[in-house]
Each structure stands twice: as C-alpha cells, then as structure tokens.
PDB file of C-alpha atoms in Angstrom:
ATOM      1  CA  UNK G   1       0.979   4.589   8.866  1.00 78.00           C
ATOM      2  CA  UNK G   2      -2.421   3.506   7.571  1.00 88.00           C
ATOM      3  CA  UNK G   3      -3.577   7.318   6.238  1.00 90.00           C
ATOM      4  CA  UNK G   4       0.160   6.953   4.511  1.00 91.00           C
ATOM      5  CA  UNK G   5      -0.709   3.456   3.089  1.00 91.00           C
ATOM      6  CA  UNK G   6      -4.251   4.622   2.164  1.00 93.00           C
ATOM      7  CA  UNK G   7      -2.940   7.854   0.208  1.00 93.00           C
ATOM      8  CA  UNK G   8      -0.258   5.640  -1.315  1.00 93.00           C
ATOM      9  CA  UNK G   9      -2.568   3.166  -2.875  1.00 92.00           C
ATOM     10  CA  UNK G  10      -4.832   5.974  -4.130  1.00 94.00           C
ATOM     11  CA  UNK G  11      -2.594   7.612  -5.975  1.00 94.00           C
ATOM     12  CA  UNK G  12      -1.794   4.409  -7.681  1.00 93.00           C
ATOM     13  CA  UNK G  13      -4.821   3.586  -8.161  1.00 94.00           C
ATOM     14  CA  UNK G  14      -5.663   6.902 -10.288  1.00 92.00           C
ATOM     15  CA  UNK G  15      -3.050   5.905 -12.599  1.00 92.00           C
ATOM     16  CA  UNK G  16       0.516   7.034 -11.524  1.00 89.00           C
ATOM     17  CA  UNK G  17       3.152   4.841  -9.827  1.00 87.00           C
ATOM     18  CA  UNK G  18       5.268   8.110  -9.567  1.00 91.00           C
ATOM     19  CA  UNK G  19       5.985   8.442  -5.315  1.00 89.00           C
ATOM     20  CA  UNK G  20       7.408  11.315  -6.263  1.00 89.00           C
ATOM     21  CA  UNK G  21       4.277  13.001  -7.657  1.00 93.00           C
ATOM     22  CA  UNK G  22       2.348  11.389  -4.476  1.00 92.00           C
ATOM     23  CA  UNK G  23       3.746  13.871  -2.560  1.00 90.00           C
ATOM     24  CA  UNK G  24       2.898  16.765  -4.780  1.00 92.00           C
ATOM     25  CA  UNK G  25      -0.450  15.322  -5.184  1.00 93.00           C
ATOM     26  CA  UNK G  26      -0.751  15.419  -1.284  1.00 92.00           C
ATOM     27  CA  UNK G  27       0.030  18.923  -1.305  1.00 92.00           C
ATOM     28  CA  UNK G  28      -3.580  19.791  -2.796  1.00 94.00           C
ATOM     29  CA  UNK G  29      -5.706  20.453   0.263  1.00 94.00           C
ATOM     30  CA  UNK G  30      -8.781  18.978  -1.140  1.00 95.00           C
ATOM     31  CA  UNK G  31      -7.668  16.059  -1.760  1.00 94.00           C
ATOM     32  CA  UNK G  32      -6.013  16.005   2.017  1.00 93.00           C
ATOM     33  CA  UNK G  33      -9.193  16.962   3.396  1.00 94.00           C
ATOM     34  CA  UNK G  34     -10.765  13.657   1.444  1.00 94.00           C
ATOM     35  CA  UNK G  35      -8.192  11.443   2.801  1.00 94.00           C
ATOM     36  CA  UNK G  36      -7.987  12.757   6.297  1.00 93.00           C
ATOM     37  CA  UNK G  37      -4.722  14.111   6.393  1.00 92.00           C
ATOM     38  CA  UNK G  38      -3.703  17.150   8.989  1.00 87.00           C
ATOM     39  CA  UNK G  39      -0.470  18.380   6.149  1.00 84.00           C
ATOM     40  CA  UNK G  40       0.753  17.029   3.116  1.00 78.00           C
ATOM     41  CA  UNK G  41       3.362  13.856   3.210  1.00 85.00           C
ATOM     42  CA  UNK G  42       6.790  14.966   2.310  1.00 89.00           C
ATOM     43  CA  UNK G  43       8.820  12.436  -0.220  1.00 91.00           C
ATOM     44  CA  UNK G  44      10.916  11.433   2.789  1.00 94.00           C
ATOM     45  CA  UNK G  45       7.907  10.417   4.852  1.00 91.00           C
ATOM     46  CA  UNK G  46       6.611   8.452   1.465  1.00 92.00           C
ATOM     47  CA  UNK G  47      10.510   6.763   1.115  1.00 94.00           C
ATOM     48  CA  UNK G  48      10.238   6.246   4.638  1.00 95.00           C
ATOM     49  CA  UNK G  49       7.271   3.887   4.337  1.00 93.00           C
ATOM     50  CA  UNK G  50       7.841   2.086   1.067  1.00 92.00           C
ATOM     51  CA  UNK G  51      11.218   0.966   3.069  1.00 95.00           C
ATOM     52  CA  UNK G  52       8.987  -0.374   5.859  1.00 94.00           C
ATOM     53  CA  UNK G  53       6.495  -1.826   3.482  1.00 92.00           C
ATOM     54  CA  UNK G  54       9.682  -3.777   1.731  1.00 93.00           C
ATOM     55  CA  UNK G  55      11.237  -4.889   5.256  1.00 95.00           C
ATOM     56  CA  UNK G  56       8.298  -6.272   6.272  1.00 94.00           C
ATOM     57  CA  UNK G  57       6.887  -7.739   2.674  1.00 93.00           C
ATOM     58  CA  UNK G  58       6.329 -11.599   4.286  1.00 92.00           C
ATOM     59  CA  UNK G  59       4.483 -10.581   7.316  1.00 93.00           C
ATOM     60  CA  UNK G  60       2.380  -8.060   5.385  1.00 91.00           C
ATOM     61  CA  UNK G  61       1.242 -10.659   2.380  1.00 91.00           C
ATOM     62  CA  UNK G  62       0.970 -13.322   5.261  1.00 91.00           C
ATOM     63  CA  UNK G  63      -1.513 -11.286   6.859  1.00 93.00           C
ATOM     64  CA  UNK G  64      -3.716 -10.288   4.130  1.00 91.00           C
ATOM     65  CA  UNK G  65      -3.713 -13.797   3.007  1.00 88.00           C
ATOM     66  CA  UNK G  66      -5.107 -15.115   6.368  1.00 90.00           C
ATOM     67  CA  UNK G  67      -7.196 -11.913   6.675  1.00 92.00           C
ATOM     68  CA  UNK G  68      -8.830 -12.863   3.044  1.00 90.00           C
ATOM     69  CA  UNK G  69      -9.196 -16.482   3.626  1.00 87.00           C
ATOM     70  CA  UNK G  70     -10.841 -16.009   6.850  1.00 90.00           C
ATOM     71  CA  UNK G  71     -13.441 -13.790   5.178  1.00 91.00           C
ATOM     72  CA  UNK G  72     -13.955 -15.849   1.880  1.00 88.00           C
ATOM     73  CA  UNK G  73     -12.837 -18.953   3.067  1.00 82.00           C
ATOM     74  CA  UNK G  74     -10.936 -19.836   0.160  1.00 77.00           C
ATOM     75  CA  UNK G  75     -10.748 -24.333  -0.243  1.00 76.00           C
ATOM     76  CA  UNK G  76      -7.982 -26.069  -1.837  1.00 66.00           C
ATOM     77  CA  UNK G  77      -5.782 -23.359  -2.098  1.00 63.00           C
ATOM     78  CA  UNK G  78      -2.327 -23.726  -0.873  1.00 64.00           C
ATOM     79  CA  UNK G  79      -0.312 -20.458  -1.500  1.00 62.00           C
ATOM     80  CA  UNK G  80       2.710 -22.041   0.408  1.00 65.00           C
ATOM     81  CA  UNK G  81       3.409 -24.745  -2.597  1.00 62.00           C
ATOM     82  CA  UNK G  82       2.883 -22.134  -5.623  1.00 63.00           C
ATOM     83  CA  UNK G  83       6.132 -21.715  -7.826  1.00 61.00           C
ATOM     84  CA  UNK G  84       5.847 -18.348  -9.679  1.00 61.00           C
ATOM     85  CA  UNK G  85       7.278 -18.491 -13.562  1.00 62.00           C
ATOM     86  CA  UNK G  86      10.743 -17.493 -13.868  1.00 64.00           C
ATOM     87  CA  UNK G  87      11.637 -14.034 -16.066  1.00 57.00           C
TER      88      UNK G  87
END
C-alpha cells in the first residue's frame, strides 16, 4: 500500500489530480522503475485505495499529527479544539 500511496502523491504532486491518468502514467516503465514498482497500477487497484484512504481518514490524520508533533514538537497547538470556516 505504501508504493501505491507514494505513486499517488507523485502524480499529484506533478500537477494532475486526475486518478485516472495515474494509472496511465504508471504504465510508463521509467517512471515504474523510479518508483519501485514490479507492473503498472490498474484504475481499480488506484479506486481500491482512495476507498481505504477515505475509510480510514481519522486514524490516518491522527497519526501524522502525532508522528509530526513528535518530530517538531509543536507547543500550544491544540488541533482537537480548531473549528474549520463553514462553505
């Protein structure tokens, strides 16, 4: 699941938000070689894990909260109390 989340986040981070072209993107064996990955990640495998990512949302942001503050250790800052603007 972590190669999945990694290839994920770095097709995001070169500018699309498209899932859809992550797997066609993944498909290019350079850029599987780069991220470690045996065969491309078919869109159902990609669905797959943005469902787990969403199921498990809480735990996930929980975790790199405490995995953040125990490496910065952040003072005065209580995440549980802040109220985020309505739309």
């Amino acid at each position: 699941m972590s190669r999945i989340l990694v290839a994920m986040c770095t097709h995001i981070l070169m500018g699309s938000n498209s899932m859809s072209r992550c797997s066609d993107w993944l498909k290019n064996r350079d850029v599987r070689k780069e991220l470690r990955l045996d065969s491309g990640l078919s869109q159902r495998t990609i669905n797959r894990a943005i469902s787990l990512i969403g199921d498990h949302s809480g735990e996930i942001l929980v975790r790199l909260w405490e995995g953040l503050d125990s490496r910065y250790h952040f003072e005065n800052t209580d995440v549980t109390s802040m109220v985020l603007p309505s739309l």
